[in-house]
Amino acid sequence: DLSTKVAGLSLPNLLFNASGVCCQTEADLKLMIESESGSLITKSATYEYREGNPSPRYLPLPSGLGSINSMGLPNEGYEYYLNFAKNYDYSSKKPLFISLSGLSLADNVKMCEAFVAADLPCVLEVNFSCPNVPGKPQLGYDMEAMENALNVLAPLIKKPFGVKLPPYFDIAHFDTAAAIFNKFDNLVYVTCINSVGNGLAIDFETESALIKPKDGFGGLGGLMVLNTALANVNAFYRRLPGKQVIGVGGVTSGKEVFLHVLAGASAVQIGTTLKEEGPTVFARINKELTDIMIAKGYKSLDEFRGKVKTL
Ligand code: DHB
């Protein structure tokens, strides 16, 4: 049984897409609906349509290490995703998550207000962690600005909502961020992690950066971020009692999903591997996780969620 609950909603299984992958257009989202994912989340929306950064802006890295991207928030504009949410079949058993990534607090307010007014059974996830828009630092690394944004957005959203976080690398940052999140009762989950921001991939032969935007700097994903992701999931799982964590980062098989749940994840998202393999990845990894649970004698995710042993 791979079922789980997030933000009060039931997911038939714990897997879905990492926001940004297979979720910009209705055609992408249809593939997610038809897949064996347990849920789906839309591409981070801005107030207006955005073309994003120049290509090449995403590339897989050699030998299964992961990927680098500097997409630059290409998206259809929030009204497109609001319209999708209005027409979504909520009886389908797959809950719908909507990612919002306004370029300013004022834009986030306007977008949240529009979703609140529509009064839909989807869950809002505010993205504090896009590393790829030139001149726009990640809110997740500015604790004061993040608390200020939550002071405005949490009462406005009223219903349970989540935030997408960048990876943190210092215990003091886990402590400070968690203390902020614990002030907001309707902030019911955090999604950890967004890409490890501003890596640089260089081709050995051509001696050139692999992607075009930002002199080649871009967010890293895939296997190389697994351990950073597990640490962030577990750090927030330990610090946010009564809230939930969605794990994302480094999933290539059922084994990494199992590790995310051991670290404390209530659901697990797939980014790089979904991009490379396509939506059939969900059927494969659900099967792999089921086999692992049978081999280990676990009947439900609850039996091992957060139960990582320490020495
Ligand atoms: C983009 C990347 C992110 O990591 C994110 O959270 C939002 C947008 C992007 O480059 O499109």
Coordinates of C-alpha atoms and ligand atoms in Angstrom, one line a residue:
D1 CA 0.0 0.0 0.0
L2 CA 1.7 3.1 -1.3
S3 CA -1.1 5.5 -0.3
T4 CA -0.4 8.7 1.6
K5 CA -2.0 11.9 2.7
V6 CA -0.7 15.4 2.2
A7 CA -2.4 18.6 3.4
G8 CA -5.5 16.5 4.3
L9 CA -5.9 15.1 0.8
S10 CA -5.5 11.4 -0.1
L11 CA -3.0 10.3 -2.7
P12 CA -3.3 6.8 -4.2
N13 CA 0.5 6.6 -4.1
L14 CA 3.2 8.9 -2.9
L15 CA 4.9 9.8 -6.2
F16 CA 4.4 12.8 -8.4
N17 CA 6.3 15.2 -10.6
A18 CA 8.8 17.8 -9.3
S19 CA 7.4 21.2 -10.3
G20 CA 8.9 22.3 -13.6
V21 CA 9.0 18.9 -15.2
C22 CA 6.1 17.7 -17.4
C23 CA 3.7 20.4 -16.2
Q24 CA 3.9 23.7 -18.2
T25 CA 1.2 23.1 -20.7
E26 CA -2.2 21.3 -20.7
A27 CA -0.6 18.6 -22.9
D28 CA 2.2 18.0 -20.3
L29 CA -0.4 17.9 -17.5
K30 CA -2.5 15.4 -19.4
L31 CA 0.5 13.1 -19.5
M32 CA 0.8 13.4 -15.7
I33 CA -3.0 12.7 -15.3
E34 CA -2.6 9.6 -17.5
S35 CA 0.5 8.3 -15.7
E36 CA 0.6 6.2 -12.5
S37 CA 1.5 9.2 -10.4
G38 CA -0.4 9.7 -7.2
S39 CA -0.8 13.5 -7.8
L40 CA 0.5 16.3 -9.9
I41 CA 1.8 19.8 -9.5
T42 CA 1.9 22.6 -12.1
K43 CA 4.9 24.6 -13.3
S44 CA 5.6 27.6 -11.1
A45 CA 3.4 30.4 -12.3
T46 CA 4.2 34.1 -12.5
Y47 CA 1.6 36.8 -12.9
E48 CA 2.3 37.1 -16.6
Y49 CA 3.4 34.6 -19.3
R50 CA 7.2 34.2 -19.5
E51 CA 9.3 32.8 -22.4
G52 CA 12.1 32.0 -20.0
N53 CA 15.9 32.0 -20.6
P54 CA 17.6 31.3 -23.9
S55 CA 18.4 27.7 -24.9
P56 CA 20.2 25.4 -24.2
R57 CA 18.8 25.8 -20.7
Y58 CA 18.5 22.2 -19.5
L59 CA 20.9 19.3 -20.0
P60 CA 21.4 15.9 -18.4
L61 CA 25.0 15.5 -17.1
P62 CA 27.2 12.5 -18.1
S63 CA 27.1 9.1 -16.3
G64 CA 23.8 9.6 -14.6
L65 CA 25.1 12.2 -12.2
G66 CA 22.0 14.4 -12.7
S67 CA 21.1 17.6 -14.6
I68 CA 21.7 21.3 -14.8
N69 CA 19.0 23.8 -15.7
S70 CA 18.5 27.5 -15.9
M71 CA 15.0 27.6 -17.4
G72 CA 14.2 31.1 -16.1
L73 CA 10.6 30.4 -15.1
P74 CA 9.0 29.9 -18.6
N75 CA 5.3 29.5 -17.9
E76 CA 1.9 30.3 -19.3
G77 CA 1.0 32.9 -16.7
Y78 CA -1.2 32.2 -13.6
E79 CA -4.5 32.6 -15.3
Y80 CA -3.7 29.5 -17.5
Y81 CA -3.2 27.4 -14.3
L82 CA -6.2 28.9 -12.6
N83 CA -8.3 27.9 -15.6
F84 CA -6.7 24.4 -15.5
A85 CA -7.6 24.1 -11.8
K86 CA -11.1 25.2 -12.5
N87 CA -11.6 22.5 -15.1
Y88 CA -9.7 19.8 -13.2
D89 CA -11.5 16.5 -12.4
Y90 CA -11.1 16.4 -8.6
S91 CA -13.0 13.1 -8.5
S92 CA -10.1 11.5 -10.3
K93 CA -8.4 10.7 -7.0
K94 CA -5.3 12.6 -7.9
P95 CA -5.0 15.8 -5.9
L96 CA -3.8 18.8 -7.8
F97 CA -1.1 21.1 -6.4
I98 CA -0.5 24.6 -7.9
S99 CA 2.9 26.1 -7.7
L100 CA 3.1 29.9 -7.5
S101 CA 6.3 31.8 -7.9
G102 CA 5.6 35.5 -8.2
L103 CA 8.4 37.9 -9.0
S104 CA 7.3 40.1 -6.1
L105 CA 5.3 39.7 -3.0
A106 CA 2.6 41.9 -4.6
D107 CA 2.4 39.4 -7.5
N108 CA 2.1 36.5 -5.1
V109 CA -0.7 38.3 -3.3
K110 CA -2.6 38.9 -6.5
M111 CA -2.2 35.3 -7.6
C112 CA -3.2 33.9 -4.2
E113 CA -6.2 36.2 -4.1
A114 CA -7.4 34.9 -7.5
F115 CA -7.1 31.3 -6.4
V116 CA -8.8 32.0 -3.0
A117 CA -11.7 33.7 -4.8
A118 CA -12.1 30.6 -7.1
D119 CA -12.4 28.4 -3.9
L120 CA -11.1 25.2 -5.5
P121 CA -10.0 22.0 -3.8
C122 CA -6.5 22.3 -5.1
V123 CA -3.5 23.0 -2.8
L124 CA -1.3 26.1 -3.2
E125 CA 2.4 25.7 -3.0
V126 CA 4.4 29.0 -2.8
N127 CA 7.8 28.7 -4.3
F128 CA 10.5 30.5 -2.3
S129 CA 13.4 28.9 -4.3
C130 CA 13.7 29.6 -8.0
P131 CA 17.5 30.2 -8.5
N132 CA 17.3 31.0 -12.2
V133 CA 15.9 34.5 -12.7
P134 CA 18.7 37.0 -13.2
G135 CA 18.4 39.8 -10.5
K136 CA 15.9 37.9 -8.3
P137 CA 17.6 36.2 -5.3
Q138 CA 15.9 33.2 -3.8
L139 CA 13.5 34.3 -1.0
G140 CA 14.3 31.1 0.9
Y141 CA 17.8 32.4 1.6
D142 CA 16.5 35.7 3.0
M143 CA 14.9 34.7 6.3
E144 CA 13.4 38.1 7.0
A145 CA 11.8 38.4 3.6
M146 CA 10.5 34.9 3.8
E147 CA 8.8 35.5 7.2
N148 CA 7.4 38.8 5.9
A149 CA 6.0 37.0 2.8
L150 CA 4.4 34.3 5.1
N151 CA 2.9 37.0 7.3
V152 CA 1.1 38.3 4.3
L153 CA 0.3 35.1 2.4
A154 CA -0.7 32.6 5.2
P155 CA -3.7 34.6 6.4
L156 CA -4.7 35.4 2.8
I157 CA -4.7 31.7 1.7
K158 CA -6.4 30.6 5.0
K159 CA -6.6 27.0 3.8
P160 CA -3.7 24.5 4.3
F161 CA -0.8 25.3 1.9
G162 CA 2.8 24.5 1.4
V163 CA 6.1 26.1 0.5
K164 CA 8.9 24.9 -1.8
L165 CA 12.3 25.4 -0.2
P166 CA 15.9 25.7 -1.5
P167 CA 18.4 23.3 0.0
Y168 CA 20.0 24.6 3.2
F169 CA 23.5 23.6 4.2
D170 CA 23.9 24.9 7.8
I171 CA 22.1 23.7 11.0
A172 CA 21.5 27.3 12.0
H173 CA 19.6 27.8 8.8
F174 CA 17.4 24.7 9.4
D175 CA 16.7 26.0 12.9
T176 CA 15.8 29.6 11.8
A177 CA 13.7 28.5 8.9
A178 CA 11.8 25.9 10.9
A179 CA 11.1 28.4 13.7
I180 CA 9.5 30.7 11.1
F181 CA 7.4 27.9 9.5
N182 CA 6.2 26.9 13.0
K183 CA 4.5 30.3 13.4
F184 CA 2.0 29.5 10.7
D185 CA -0.6 26.9 11.5
N186 CA -2.0 26.7 7.9
L187 CA 1.5 26.2 6.5
V188 CA 1.1 22.4 6.7
Y189 CA 3.9 21.1 4.5
V190 CA 7.3 22.0 3.1
T191 CA 8.7 20.6 -0.2
C192 CA 12.5 19.9 0.1
I193 CA 14.5 20.5 -2.1
N194 CA 14.6 22.7 -5.1
S195 CA 17.7 22.4 -7.2
V196 CA 21.1 23.0 -5.7
G197 CA 21.4 26.5 -7.1
N198 CA 24.1 27.9 -9.4
G199 CA 26.3 25.0 -10.2
L200 CA 28.5 25.2 -13.3
A201 CA 28.8 22.3 -15.8
I202 CA 31.7 22.5 -18.3
D203 CA 32.3 20.2 -21.2
F204 CA 35.9 18.8 -21.1
E205 CA 36.4 18.6 -24.9
T206 CA 34.9 21.9 -26.0
E207 CA 36.0 23.7 -22.8
S208 CA 32.6 25.5 -22.9
A209 CA 29.8 25.9 -20.4
L210 CA 27.0 23.4 -21.1
I211 CA 24.0 25.8 -20.8
K212 CA 23.6 29.3 -22.2
P213 CA 22.0 31.5 -19.5
K214 CA 23.9 33.1 -16.7
D215 CA 27.4 32.2 -18.0
G216 CA 26.5 28.6 -17.6
F217 CA 25.3 28.7 -14.0
G218 CA 22.2 26.6 -13.2
G219 CA 20.4 24.5 -10.7
L220 CA 21.7 21.0 -10.1
G221 CA 19.3 18.0 -9.8
G222 CA 19.4 14.2 -9.9
L223 CA 21.6 11.7 -8.1
M224 CA 24.2 14.2 -7.1
V225 CA 21.8 16.1 -4.9
L226 CA 20.3 13.0 -3.2
N227 CA 22.1 13.3 0.1
T228 CA 21.5 17.1 0.4
A229 CA 17.8 16.3 -0.3
L230 CA 17.6 13.6 2.4
A231 CA 19.3 15.9 4.9
N232 CA 16.8 18.7 4.2
V233 CA 13.8 16.3 4.4
N234 CA 15.0 14.9 7.7
A235 CA 16.0 18.3 9.2
F236 CA 12.5 19.7 8.6
Y237 CA 10.8 16.4 9.5
R238 CA 12.5 16.6 12.9
R239 CA 11.8 20.4 13.4
L240 CA 8.2 20.7 12.1
P241 CA 6.0 18.5 14.4
G242 CA 2.5 18.3 13.1
K243 CA 3.6 19.4 9.6
Q244 CA 4.6 17.3 6.6
V245 CA 7.5 17.1 4.3
I246 CA 7.4 16.3 0.5
G247 CA 10.8 14.9 -0.5
V248 CA 12.4 15.7 -3.9
G249 CA 15.9 15.2 -5.1
G250 CA 18.0 12.3 -6.4
V251 CA 15.2 9.8 -7.1
T252 CA 16.2 7.3 -9.9
S253 CA 14.6 4.1 -8.5
G254 CA 12.4 2.8 -5.7
K255 CA 15.5 2.7 -3.4
E256 CA 15.9 6.5 -3.2
V257 CA 12.1 6.9 -2.7
F258 CA 12.4 4.4 0.3
L259 CA 15.3 6.5 1.7
H260 CA 13.2 9.8 1.4
V261 CA 10.4 8.1 3.3
L262 CA 12.8 6.9 6.0
A263 CA 14.1 10.5 6.3
G264 CA 10.5 11.6 6.8
A265 CA 8.8 12.3 3.5
S266 CA 5.1 11.9 3.2
A267 CA 5.2 12.1 -0.6
V268 CA 8.1 12.1 -3.1
Q269 CA 8.6 14.0 -6.3
I270 CA 10.7 13.1 -9.3
G271 CA 12.4 15.7 -11.5
T272 CA 15.5 14.8 -13.5
T273 CA 14.5 11.1 -13.9
L274 CA 11.0 12.1 -15.1
K275 CA 12.5 14.5 -17.6
E276 CA 14.9 11.8 -18.9
E277 CA 12.6 8.8 -18.8
G278 CA 9.1 10.2 -19.3
P279 CA 5.9 9.6 -17.3
T280 CA 6.3 5.8 -17.4
V281 CA 8.8 6.4 -14.6
F282 CA 5.9 6.4 -12.1
A283 CA 4.8 2.8 -12.9
R284 CA 8.4 1.6 -12.7
I285 CA 9.2 3.2 -9.4
N286 CA 5.9 2.3 -7.7
K287 CA 6.7 -1.3 -8.6
E288 CA 10.3 -1.1 -7.3
L289 CA 9.1 0.5 -4.0
T290 CA 6.4 -2.2 -3.6
D291 CA 9.0 -4.9 -4.1
I292 CA 11.3 -3.3 -1.5
M293 CA 8.5 -3.0 1.0
I294 CA 7.6 -6.7 0.5
A295 CA 11.2 -7.8 0.9
K296 CA 11.5 -5.8 4.1
G297 CA 8.1 -6.7 5.4
Y298 CA 6.6 -3.2 5.5
K299 CA 2.9 -3.0 4.6
S300 CA 2.5 0.8 4.7
L301 CA 4.6 3.9 4.4
D302 CA 3.6 4.8 8.0
E303 CA 5.6 1.8 9.3
F304 CA 8.9 3.3 8.3
R305 CA 8.3 7.1 7.6
G306 CA 10.8 9.1 9.5
K307 CA 12.3 6.0 11.2
V308 CA 15.9 6.4 10.0
K309 CA 18.2 5.1 12.6
T310 CA 21.1 7.1 14.0
L311 CA 24.3 5.7 15.5
Ligands
DHB1 C1 12.7 27.6 -12.3 C2 13.6 26.9 -11.6 C3 13.3 26.6 -10.3 O1 14.1 25.8 -9.5 C4 12.1 27.0 -9.8 O2 11.8 26.7 -8.5 C5 11.2 27.7 -10.5 C6 11.5 28.0 -11.8 C7 13.1 27.9 -13.7 O3 14.2 28.2 -14.0 O4 12.1 27.9 -14.6

